[in-house]
mmCIF file with all atom_site columns, C-alpha atoms in Angstrom:
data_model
loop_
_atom_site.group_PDB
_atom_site.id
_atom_site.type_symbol
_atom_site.label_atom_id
_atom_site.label_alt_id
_atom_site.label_comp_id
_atom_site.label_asym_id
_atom_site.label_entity_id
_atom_site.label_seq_id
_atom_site.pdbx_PDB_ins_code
_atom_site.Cartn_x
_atom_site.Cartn_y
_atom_site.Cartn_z
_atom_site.occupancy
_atom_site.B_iso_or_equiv
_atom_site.pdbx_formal_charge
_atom_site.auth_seq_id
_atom_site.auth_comp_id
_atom_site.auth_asym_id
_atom_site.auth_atom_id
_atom_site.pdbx_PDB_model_num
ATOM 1   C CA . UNK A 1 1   ? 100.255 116.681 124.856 1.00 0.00 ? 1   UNK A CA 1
ATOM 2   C CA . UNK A 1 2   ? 99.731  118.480 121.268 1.00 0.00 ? 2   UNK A CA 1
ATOM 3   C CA . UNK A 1 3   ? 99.460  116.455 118.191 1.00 0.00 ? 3   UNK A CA 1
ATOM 4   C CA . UNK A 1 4   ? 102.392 115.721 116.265 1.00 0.00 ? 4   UNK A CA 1
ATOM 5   C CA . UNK A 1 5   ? 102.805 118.043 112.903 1.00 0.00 ? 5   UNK A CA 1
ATOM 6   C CA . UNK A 1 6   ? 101.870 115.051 110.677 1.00 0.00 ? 6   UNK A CA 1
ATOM 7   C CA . UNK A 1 7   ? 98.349  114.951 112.577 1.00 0.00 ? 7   UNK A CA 1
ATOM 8   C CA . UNK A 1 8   ? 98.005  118.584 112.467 1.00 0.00 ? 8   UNK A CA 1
ATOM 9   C CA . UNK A 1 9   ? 98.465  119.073 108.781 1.00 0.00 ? 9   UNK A CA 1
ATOM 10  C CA . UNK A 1 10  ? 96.584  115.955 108.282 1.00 0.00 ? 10  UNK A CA 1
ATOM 11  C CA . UNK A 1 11  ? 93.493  117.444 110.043 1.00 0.00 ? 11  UNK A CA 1
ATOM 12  C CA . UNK A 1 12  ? 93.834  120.701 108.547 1.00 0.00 ? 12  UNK A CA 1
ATOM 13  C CA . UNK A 1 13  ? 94.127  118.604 104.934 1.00 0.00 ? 13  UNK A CA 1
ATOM 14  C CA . UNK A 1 14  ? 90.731  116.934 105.727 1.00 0.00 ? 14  UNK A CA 1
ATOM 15  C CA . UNK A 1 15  ? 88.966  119.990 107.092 1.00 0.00 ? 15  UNK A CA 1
ATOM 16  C CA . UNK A 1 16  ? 89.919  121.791 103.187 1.00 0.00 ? 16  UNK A CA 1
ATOM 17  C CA . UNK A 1 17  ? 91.931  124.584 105.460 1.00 0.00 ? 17  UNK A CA 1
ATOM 18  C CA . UNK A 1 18  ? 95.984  122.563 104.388 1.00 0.00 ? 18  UNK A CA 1
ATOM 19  C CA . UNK A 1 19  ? 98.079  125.708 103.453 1.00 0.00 ? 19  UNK A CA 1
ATOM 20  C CA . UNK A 1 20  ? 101.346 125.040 101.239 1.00 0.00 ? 20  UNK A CA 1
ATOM 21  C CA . UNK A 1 21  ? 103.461 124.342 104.550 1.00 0.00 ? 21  UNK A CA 1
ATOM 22  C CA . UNK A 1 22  ? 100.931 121.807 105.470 1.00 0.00 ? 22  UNK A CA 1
ATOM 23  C CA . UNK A 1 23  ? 100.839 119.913 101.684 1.00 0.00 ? 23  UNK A CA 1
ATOM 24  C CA . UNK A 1 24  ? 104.808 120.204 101.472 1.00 0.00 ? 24  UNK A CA 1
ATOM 25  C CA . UNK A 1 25  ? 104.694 118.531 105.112 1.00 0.00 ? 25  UNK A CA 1
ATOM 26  C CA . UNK A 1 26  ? 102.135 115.681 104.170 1.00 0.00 ? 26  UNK A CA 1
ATOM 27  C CA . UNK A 1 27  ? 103.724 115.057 101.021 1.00 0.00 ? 27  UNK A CA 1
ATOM 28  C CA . UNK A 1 28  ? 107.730 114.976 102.163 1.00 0.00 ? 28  UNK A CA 1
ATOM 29  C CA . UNK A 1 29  ? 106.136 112.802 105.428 1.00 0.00 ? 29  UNK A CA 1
ATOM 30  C CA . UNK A 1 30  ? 104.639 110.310 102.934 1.00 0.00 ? 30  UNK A CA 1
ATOM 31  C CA . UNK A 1 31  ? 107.489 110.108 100.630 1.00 0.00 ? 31  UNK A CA 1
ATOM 32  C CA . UNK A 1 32  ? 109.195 109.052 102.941 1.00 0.00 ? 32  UNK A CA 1
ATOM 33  C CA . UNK A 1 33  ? 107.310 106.192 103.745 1.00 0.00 ? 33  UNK A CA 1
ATOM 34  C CA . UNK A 1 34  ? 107.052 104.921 100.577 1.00 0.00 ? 34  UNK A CA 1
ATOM 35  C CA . UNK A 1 35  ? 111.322 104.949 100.210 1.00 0.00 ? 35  UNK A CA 1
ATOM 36  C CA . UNK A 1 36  ? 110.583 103.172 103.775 1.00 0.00 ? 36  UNK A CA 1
ATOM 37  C CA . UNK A 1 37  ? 108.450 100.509 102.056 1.00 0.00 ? 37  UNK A CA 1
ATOM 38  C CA . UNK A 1 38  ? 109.950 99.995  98.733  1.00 0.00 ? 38  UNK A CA 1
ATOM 39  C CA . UNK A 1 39  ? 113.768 101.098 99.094  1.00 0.00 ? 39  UNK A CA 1
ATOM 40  C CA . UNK A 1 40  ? 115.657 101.207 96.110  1.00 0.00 ? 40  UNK A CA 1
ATOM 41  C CA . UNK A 1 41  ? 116.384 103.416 92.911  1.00 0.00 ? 41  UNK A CA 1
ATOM 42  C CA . UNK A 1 42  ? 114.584 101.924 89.758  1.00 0.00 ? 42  UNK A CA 1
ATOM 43  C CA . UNK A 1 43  ? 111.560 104.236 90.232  1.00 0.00 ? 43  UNK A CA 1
ATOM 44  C CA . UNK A 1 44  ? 111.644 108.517 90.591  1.00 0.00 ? 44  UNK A CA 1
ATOM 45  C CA . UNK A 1 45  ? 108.294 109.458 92.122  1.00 0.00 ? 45  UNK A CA 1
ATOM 46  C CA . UNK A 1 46  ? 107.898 113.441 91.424  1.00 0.00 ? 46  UNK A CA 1
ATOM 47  C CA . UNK A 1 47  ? 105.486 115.191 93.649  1.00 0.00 ? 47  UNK A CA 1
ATOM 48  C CA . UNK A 1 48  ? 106.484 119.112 92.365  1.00 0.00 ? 48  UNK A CA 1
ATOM 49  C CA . UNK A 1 49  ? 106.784 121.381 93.713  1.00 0.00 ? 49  UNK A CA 1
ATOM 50  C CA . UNK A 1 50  ? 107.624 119.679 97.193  1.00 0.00 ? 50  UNK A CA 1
ATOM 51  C CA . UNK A 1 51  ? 109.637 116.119 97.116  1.00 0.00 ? 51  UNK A CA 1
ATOM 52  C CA . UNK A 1 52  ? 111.074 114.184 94.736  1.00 0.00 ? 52  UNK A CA 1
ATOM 53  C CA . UNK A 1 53  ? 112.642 110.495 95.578  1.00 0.00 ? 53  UNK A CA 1
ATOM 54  C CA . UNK A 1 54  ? 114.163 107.204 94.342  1.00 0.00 ? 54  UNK A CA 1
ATOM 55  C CA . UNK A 1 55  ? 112.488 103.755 95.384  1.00 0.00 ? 55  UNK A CA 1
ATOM 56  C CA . UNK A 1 56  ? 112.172 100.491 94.169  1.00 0.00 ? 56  UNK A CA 1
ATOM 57  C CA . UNK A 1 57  ? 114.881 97.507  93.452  1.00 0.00 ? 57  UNK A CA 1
ATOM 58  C CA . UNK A 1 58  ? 115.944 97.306  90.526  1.00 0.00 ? 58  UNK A CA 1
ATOM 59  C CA . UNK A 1 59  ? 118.454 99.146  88.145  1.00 0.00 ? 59  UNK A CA 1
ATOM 60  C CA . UNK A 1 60  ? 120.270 101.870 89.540  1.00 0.00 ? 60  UNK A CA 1
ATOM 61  C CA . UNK A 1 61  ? 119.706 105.621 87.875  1.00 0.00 ? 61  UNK A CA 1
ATOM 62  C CA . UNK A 1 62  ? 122.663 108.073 88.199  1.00 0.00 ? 62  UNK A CA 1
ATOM 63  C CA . UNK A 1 63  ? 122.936 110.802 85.161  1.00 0.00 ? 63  UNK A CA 1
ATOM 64  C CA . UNK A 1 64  ? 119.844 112.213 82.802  1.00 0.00 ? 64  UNK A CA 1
ATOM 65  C CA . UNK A 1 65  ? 116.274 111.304 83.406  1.00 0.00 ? 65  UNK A CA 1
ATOM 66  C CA . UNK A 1 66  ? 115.367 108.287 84.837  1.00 0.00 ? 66  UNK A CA 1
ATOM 67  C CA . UNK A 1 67  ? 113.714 105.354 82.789  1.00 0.00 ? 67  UNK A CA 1
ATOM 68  C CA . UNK A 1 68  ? 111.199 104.775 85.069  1.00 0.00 ? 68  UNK A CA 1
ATOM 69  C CA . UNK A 1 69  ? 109.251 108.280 86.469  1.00 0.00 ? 69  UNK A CA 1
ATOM 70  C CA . UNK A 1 70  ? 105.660 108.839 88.254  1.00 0.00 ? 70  UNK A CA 1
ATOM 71  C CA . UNK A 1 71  ? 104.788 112.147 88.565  1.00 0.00 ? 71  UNK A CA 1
ATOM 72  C CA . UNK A 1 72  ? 101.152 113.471 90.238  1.00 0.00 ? 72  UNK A CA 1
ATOM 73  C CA . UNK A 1 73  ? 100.133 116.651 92.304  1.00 0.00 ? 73  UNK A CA 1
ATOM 74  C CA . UNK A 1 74  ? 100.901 116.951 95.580  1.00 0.00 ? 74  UNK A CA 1
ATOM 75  C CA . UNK A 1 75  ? 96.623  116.112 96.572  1.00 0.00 ? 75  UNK A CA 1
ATOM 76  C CA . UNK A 1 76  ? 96.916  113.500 94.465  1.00 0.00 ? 76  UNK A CA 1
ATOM 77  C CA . UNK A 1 77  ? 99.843  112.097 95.901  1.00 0.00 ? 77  UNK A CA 1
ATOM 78  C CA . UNK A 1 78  ? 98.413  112.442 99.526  1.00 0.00 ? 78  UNK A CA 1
ATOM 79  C CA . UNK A 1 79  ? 95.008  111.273 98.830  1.00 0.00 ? 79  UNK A CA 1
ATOM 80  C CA . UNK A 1 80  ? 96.609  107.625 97.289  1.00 0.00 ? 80  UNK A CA 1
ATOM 81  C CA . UNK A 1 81  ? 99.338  107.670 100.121 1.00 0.00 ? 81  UNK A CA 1
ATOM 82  C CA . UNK A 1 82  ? 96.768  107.478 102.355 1.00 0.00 ? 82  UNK A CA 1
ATOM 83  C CA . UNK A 1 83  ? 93.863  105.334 100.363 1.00 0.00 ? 83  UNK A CA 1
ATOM 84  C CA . UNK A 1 84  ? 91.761  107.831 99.772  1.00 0.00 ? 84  UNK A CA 1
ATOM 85  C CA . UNK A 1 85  ? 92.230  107.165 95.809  1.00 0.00 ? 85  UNK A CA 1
ATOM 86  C CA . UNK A 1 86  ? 93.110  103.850 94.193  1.00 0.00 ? 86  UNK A CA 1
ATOM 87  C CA . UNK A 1 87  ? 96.313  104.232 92.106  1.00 0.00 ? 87  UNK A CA 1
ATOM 88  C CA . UNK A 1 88  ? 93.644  103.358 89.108  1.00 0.00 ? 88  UNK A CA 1
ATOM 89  C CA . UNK A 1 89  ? 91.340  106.022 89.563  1.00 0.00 ? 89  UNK A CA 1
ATOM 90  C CA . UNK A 1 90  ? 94.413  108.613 90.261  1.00 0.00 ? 90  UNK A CA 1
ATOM 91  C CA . UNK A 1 91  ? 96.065  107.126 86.886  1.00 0.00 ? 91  UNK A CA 1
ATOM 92  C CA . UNK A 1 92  ? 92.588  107.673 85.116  1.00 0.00 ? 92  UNK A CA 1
ATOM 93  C CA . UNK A 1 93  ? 92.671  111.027 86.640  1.00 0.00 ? 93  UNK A CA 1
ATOM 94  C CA . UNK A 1 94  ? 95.157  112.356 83.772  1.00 0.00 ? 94  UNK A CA 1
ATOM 95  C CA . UNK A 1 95  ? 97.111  114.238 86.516  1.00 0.00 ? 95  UNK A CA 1
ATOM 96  C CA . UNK A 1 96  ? 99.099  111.266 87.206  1.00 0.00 ? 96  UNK A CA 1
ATOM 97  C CA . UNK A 1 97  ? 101.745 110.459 84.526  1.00 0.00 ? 97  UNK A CA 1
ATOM 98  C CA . UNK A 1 98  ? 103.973 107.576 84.508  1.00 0.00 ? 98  UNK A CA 1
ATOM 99  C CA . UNK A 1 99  ? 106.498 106.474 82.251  1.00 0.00 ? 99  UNK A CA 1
ATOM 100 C CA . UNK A 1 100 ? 108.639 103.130 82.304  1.00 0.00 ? 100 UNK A CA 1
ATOM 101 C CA . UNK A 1 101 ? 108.564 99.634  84.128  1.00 0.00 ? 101 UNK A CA 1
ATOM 102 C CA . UNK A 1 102 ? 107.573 99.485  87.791  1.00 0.00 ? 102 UNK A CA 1
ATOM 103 C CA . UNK A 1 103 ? 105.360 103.017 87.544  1.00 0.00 ? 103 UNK A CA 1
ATOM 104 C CA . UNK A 1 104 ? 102.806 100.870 89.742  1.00 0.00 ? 104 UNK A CA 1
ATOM 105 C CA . UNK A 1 105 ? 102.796 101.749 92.661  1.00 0.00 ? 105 UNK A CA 1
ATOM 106 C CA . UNK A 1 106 ? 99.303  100.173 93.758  1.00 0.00 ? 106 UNK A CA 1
ATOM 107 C CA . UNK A 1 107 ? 100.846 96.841  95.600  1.00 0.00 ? 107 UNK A CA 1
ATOM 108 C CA . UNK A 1 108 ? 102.583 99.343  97.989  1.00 0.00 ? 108 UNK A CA 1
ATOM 109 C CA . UNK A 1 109 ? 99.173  101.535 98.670  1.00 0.00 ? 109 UNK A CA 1
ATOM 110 C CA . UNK A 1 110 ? 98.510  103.011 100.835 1.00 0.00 ? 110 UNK A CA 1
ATOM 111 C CA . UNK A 1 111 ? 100.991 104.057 102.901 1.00 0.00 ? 111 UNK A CA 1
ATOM 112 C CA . UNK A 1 112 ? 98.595  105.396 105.939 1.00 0.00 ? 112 UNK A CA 1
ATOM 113 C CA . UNK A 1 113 ? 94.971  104.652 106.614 1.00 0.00 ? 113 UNK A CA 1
ATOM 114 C CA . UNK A 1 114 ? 92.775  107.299 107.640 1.00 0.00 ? 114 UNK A CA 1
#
């Protein structure tokens, strides 16, 4: 039996061969694990140019932009989904920006060992 696409991409991500399909497939598969963990709308987690979603209790957000919003690169986002970075060390990064209350996210990490 073959590998599911998660493990492909995955592999391919490790081995420094991940094409665009594979990061938009890792990051969408991860995003969804964190809604998973921490359902809810207080929080907007932006991973452009591939997934965008709404987690955390708390304060509903319906019109304009959010008052709480992480935003990080899509290798950023996989490598603290999966432990690989600390949510400090990504936030020190500069590539990670947050804005707002709850924009830690490091109670909830990771999402996947590897």
């Amino acid at each position: 039996m073959s590998e599911p696409p998660f493990q492909q991409a995955l592999q391919r991500y490790n081995d420094s061969t991940a094409d665009r399909a594979d990061l938009k497939l890792l990051t969408k598969e991860l995003l969804k694990l964190l809604v998973a963990k921490a359902p809810g709308h207080a929080v907007e987690v932006r991973v452009p140019p591939y997934g965008a979603v709404q987690c955390i209790e708390g304060p509903r957000h319906t019109r304009g932009t959010p008052g709480a919003v992480i935003e990080l690169p899509p290798e950023l986002w996989i490598d603290v989904a999966l432990g690989r970075t600390t949510w400090a060390d990504a936030r020190l990064t500069g590539r990670l920006r947050a804005s707002g209350e709850r924009t830690d996210l490091s109670s909830l990490l990771p999402l996947v060992r590897t």
